[in-house]
mmCIF file of C-alpha atoms and ligand atoms in Angstrom:
data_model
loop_
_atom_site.group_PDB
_atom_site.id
_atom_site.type_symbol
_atom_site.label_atom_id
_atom_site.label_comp_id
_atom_site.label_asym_id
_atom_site.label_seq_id
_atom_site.Cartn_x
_atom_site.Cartn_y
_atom_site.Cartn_z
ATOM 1 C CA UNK A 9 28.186 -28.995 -29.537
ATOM 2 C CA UNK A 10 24.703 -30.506 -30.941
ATOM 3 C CA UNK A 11 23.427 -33.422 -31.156
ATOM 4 C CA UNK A 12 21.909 -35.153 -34.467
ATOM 5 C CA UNK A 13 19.028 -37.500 -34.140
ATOM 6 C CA UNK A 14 17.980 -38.865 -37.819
ATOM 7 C CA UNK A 15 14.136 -39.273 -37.969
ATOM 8 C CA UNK A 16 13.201 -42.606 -38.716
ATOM 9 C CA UNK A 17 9.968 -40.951 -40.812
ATOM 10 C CA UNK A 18 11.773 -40.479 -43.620
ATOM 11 C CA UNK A 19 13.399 -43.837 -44.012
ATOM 12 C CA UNK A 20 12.649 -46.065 -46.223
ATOM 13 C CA UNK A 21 10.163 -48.432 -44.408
ATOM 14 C CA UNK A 22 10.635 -51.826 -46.757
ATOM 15 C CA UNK A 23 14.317 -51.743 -45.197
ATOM 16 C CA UNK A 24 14.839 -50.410 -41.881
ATOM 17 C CA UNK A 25 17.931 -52.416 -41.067
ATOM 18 C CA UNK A 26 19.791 -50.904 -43.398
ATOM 19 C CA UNK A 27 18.612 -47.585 -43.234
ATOM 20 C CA UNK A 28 19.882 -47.828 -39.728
ATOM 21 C CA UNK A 29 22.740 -49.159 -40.350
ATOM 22 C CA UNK A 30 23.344 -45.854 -42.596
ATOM 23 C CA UNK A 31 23.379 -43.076 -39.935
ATOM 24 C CA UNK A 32 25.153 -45.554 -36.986
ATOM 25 C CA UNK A 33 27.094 -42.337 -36.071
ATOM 26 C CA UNK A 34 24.442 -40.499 -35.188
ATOM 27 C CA UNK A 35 23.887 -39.584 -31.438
ATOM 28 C CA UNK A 36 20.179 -41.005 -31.324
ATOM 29 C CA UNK A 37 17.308 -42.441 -33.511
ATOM 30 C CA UNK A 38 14.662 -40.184 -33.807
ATOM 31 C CA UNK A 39 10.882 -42.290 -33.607
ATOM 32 C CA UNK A 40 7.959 -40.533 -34.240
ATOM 33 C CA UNK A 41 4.744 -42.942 -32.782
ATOM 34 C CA UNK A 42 1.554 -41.266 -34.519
ATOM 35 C CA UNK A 43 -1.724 -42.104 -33.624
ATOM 36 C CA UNK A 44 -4.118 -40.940 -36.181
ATOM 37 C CA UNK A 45 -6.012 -38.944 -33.587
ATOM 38 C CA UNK A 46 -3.154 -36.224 -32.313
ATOM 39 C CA UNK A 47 -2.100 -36.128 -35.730
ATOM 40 C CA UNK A 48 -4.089 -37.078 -38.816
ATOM 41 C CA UNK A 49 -1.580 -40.169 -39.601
ATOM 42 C CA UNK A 50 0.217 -43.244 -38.299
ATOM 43 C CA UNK A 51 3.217 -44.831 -37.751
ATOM 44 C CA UNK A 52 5.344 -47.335 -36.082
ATOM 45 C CA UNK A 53 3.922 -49.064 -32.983
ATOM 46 C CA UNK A 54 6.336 -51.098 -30.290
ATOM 47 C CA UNK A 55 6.736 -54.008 -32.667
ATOM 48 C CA UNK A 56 8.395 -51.826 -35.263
ATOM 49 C CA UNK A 57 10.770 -50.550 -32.287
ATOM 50 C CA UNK A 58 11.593 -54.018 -30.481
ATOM 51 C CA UNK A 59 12.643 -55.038 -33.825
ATOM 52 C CA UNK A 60 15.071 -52.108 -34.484
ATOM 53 C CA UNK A 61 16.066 -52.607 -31.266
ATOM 54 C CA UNK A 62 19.082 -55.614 -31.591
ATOM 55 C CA UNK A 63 20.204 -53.388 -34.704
ATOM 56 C CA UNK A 64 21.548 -50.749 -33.245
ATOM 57 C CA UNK A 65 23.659 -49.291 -30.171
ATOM 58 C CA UNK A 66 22.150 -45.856 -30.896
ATOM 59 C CA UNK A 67 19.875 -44.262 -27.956
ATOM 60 C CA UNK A 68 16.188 -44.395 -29.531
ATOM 61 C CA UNK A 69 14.280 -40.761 -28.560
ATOM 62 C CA UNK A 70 11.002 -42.252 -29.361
ATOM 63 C CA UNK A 71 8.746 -39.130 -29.623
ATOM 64 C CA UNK A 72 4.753 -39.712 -28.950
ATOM 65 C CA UNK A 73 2.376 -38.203 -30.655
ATOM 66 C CA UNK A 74 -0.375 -39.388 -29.439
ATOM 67 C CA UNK A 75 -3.677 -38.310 -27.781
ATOM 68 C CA UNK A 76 -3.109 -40.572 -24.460
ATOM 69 C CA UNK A 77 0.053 -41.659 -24.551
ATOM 70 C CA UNK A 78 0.049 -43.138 -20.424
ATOM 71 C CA UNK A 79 -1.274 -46.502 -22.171
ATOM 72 C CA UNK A 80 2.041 -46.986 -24.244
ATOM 73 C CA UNK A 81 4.763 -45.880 -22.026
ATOM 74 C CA UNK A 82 5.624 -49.344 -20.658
ATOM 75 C CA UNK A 83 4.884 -51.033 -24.181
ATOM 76 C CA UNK A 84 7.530 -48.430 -26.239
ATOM 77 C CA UNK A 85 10.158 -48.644 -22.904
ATOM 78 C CA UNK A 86 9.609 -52.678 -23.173
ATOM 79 C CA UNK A 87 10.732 -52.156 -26.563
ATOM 80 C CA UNK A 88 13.533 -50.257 -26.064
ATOM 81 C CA UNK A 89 12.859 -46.261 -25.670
ATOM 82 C CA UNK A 90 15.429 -44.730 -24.002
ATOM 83 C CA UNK A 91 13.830 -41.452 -23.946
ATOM 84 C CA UNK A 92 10.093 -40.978 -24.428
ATOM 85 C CA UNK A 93 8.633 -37.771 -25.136
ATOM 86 C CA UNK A 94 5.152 -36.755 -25.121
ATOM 87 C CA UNK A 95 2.771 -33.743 -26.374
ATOM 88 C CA UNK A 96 1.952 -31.010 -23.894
ATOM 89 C CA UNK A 97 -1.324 -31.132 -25.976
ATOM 90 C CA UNK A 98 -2.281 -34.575 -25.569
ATOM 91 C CA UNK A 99 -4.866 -35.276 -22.871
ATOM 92 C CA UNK A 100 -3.305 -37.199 -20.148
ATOM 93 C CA UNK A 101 -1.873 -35.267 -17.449
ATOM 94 C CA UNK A 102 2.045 -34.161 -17.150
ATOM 95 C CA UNK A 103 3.329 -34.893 -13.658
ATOM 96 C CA UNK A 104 1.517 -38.517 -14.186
ATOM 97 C CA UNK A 105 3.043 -39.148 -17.464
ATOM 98 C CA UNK A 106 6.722 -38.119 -16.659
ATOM 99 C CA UNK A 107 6.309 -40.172 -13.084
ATOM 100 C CA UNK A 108 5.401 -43.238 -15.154
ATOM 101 C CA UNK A 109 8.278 -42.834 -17.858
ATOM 102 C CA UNK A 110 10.769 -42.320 -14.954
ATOM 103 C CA UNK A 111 9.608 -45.549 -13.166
ATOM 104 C CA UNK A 112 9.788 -47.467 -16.057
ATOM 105 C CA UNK A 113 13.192 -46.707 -16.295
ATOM 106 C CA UNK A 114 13.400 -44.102 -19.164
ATOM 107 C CA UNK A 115 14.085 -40.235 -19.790
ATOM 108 C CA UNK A 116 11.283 -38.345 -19.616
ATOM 109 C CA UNK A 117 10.579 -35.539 -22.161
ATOM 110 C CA UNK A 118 7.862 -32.987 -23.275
ATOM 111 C CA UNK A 119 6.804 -31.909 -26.867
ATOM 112 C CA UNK A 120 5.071 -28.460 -27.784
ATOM 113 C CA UNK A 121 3.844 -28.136 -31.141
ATOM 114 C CA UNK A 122 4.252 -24.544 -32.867
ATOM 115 C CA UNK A 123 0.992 -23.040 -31.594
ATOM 116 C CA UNK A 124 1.699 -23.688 -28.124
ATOM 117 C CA UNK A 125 3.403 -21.375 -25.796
ATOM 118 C CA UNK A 126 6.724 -22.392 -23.872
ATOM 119 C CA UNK A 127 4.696 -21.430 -20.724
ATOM 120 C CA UNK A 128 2.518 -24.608 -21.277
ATOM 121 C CA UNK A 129 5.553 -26.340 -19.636
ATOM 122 C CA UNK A 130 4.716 -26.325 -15.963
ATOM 123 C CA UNK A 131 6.692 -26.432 -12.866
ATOM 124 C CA UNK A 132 6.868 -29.896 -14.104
ATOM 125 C CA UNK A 133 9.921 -29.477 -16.479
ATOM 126 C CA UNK A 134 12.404 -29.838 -14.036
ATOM 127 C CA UNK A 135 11.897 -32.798 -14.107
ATOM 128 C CA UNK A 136 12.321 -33.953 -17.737
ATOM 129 C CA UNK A 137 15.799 -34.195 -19.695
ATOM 130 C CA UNK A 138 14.714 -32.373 -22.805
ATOM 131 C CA UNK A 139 11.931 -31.129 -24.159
ATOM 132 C CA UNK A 140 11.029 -30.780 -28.015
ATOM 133 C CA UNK A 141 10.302 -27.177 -29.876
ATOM 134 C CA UNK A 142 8.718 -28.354 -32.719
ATOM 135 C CA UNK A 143 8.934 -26.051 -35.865
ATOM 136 C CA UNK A 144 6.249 -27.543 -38.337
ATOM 137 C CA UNK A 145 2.947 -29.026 -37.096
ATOM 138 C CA UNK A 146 3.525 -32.340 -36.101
ATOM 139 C CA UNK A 147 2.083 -35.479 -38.535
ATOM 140 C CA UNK A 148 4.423 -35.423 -41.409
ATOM 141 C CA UNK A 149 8.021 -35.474 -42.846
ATOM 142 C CA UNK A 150 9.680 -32.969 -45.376
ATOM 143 C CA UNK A 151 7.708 -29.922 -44.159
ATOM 144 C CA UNK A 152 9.167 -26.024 -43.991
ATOM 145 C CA UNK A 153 11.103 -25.233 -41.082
ATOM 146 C CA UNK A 154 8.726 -22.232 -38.953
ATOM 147 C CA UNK A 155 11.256 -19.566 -37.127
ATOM 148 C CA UNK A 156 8.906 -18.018 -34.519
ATOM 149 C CA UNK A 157 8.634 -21.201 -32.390
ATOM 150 C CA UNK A 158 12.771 -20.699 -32.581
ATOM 151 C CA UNK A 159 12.599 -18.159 -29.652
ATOM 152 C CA UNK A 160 10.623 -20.599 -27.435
ATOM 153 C CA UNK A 161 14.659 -22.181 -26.698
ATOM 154 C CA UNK A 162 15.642 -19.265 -24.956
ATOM 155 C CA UNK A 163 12.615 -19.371 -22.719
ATOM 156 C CA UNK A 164 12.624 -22.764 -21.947
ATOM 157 C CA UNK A 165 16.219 -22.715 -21.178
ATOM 158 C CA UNK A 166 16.439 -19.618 -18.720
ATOM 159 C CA UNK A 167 13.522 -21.319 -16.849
ATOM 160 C CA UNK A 168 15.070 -24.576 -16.888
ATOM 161 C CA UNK A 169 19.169 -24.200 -17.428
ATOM 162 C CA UNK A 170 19.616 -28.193 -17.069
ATOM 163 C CA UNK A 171 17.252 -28.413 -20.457
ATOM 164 C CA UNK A 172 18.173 -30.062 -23.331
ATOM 165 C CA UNK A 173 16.149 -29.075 -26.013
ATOM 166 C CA UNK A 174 15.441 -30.580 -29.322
ATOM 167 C CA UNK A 175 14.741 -29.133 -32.745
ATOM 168 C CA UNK A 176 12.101 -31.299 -34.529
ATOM 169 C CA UNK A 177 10.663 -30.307 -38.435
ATOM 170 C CA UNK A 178 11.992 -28.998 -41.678
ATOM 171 C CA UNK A 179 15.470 -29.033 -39.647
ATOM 172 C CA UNK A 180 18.589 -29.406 -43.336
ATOM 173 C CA UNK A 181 21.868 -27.197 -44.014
ATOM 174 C CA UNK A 182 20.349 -24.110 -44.919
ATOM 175 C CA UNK A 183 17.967 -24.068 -40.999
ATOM 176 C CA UNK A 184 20.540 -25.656 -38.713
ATOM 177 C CA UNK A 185 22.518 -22.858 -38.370
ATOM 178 C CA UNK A 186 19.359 -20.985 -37.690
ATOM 179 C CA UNK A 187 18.286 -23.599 -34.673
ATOM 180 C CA UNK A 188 21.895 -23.437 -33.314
ATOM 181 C CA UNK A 189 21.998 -20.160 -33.134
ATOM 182 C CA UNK A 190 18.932 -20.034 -31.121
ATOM 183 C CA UNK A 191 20.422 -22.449 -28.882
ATOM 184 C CA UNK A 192 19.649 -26.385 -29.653
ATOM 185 C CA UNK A 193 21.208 -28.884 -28.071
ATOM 186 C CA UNK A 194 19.399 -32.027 -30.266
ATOM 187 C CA UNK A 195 18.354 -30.829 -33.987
ATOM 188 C CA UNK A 196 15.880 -33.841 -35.654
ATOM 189 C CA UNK A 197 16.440 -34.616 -39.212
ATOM 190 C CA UNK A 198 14.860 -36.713 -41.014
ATOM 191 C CA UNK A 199 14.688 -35.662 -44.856
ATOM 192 C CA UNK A 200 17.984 -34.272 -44.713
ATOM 193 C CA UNK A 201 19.587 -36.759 -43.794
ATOM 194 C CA UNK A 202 17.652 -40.147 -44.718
ATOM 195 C CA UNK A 203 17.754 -38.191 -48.357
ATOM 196 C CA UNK A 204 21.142 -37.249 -48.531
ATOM 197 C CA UNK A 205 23.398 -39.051 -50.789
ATOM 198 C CA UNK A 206 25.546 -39.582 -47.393
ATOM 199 C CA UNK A 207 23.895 -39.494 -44.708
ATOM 200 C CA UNK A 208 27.426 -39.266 -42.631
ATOM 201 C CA UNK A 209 28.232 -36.056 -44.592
ATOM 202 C CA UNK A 210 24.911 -34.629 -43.683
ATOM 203 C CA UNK A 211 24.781 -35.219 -40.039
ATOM 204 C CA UNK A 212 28.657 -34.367 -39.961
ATOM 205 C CA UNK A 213 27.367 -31.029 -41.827
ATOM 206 C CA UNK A 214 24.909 -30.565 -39.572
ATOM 207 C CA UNK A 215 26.444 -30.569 -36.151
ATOM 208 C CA UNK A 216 28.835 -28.184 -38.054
HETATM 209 C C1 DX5 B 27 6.932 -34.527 -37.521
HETATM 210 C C2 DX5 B 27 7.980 -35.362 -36.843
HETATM 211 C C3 DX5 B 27 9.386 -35.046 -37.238
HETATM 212 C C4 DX5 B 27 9.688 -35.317 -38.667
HETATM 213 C C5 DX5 B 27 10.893 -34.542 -39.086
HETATM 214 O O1 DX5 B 27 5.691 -34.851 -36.977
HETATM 215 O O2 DX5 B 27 7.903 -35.213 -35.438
HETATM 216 O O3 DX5 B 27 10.273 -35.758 -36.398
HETATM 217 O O4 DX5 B 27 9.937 -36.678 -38.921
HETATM 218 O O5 DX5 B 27 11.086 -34.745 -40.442
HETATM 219 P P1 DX5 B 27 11.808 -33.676 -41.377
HETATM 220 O O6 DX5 B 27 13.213 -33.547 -40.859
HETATM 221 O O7 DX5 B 27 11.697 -34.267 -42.716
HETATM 222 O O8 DX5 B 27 11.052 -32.391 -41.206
HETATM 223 ZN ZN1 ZN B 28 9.493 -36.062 -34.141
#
């Protein structure tokens, strides 16, 4: 059983109802909240999220890519973040970032992008719900699905067996078998399936 979690990236931004309203039976939104400093672009800020958030029923894994990301915890859980997620990399300190997304009410996850190791996760990863094995470097949509950060699943789960962990980058038909193998719970998709012709098809092919 795996979870699919369409990436809002790749949805076309002059109509995000309706893109929404195309992948309803998905298990969560997938929001990627770029900076321009962790990553060289930007995207959506709480505004963007608050307004999705009377659209939809779906669970939003809002995903924070950004440098200090303690700042915007309250702001993105004000506006609806169910689970927030943020970089290993970024330069605000773990146990201090997943104690303020638990008090303010949300799931607390932790990103690492393909250079870093598994072991980067701390102690501290008991106490998040998932954590994120990216396999492209984060910033940008429609990029090639890496395999070596694939193994980092099986680490991170025999340290921490409650885990789930998500698949995020270059994730479509041909990889997902590849990522479920390897043992995701969550794959992200967001050219596959904001680009299919139906979207329902894809994410039912998906989960497959
Ligand atoms: C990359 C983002 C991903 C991205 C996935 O920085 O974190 O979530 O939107 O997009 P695809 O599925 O197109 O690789
Ligand atoms: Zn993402």
């Amino acid at each position: 059983m795996v979870y699919i979690a369409p990436s809002l990236l790749a949805a076309d931004f002059s109509a995000l109802d309706r893109e929404v309203a195309k992948i309803k039976q998905a298990d969560m939104l997938h929001i990627d909240i770029m900076d321009g400093h962790f990553v060289p672009n930007i995207s959506f800020g709480p505004g963007v999220v608050a307004a999705l958030r009377d659209k939809t029923r779906l669970l939003f894994d809002v995903h924070l890519m950004l440098e200090h990301p303690m700042p915007y915890i309250a702001p993105f859980r004000k506006a609806g973040a169910d689970v927030i997620t943020f970089h290993v990399e970024c330069k605000d300190d773990p146990e201090e970032l997943i104690a303020a997304i638990r008090s303010s009410g949300a799931q607390a996850g932790a990103a690492v992008s393909p250079g870093t190791p598994a072991s980067a996760i701390g102690d501290w990863g008991r106490h998040l719900r998932q954590t994120t094995v990216m396999t492209v470097n984060p910033g940008f949509g429609g990029q090639k699905l890496m395999l070596d950060p694939l193994r980092k699943i099986f680490q991170l789960k025999y340290r921490f067996p409650h885990l789930l962990v998500e698949v995020d980058g270059g994730v479509n038909l041909e990889t997902a078998p590849l990522c479920k193998a390897a043992g995701a719970d969550i794959l992200v998709a967001g050219t596959s399936v904001f680009q299919a012709e139906d979207p329902y098809l894809e994410m039912r092919c998906l989960a497959l």
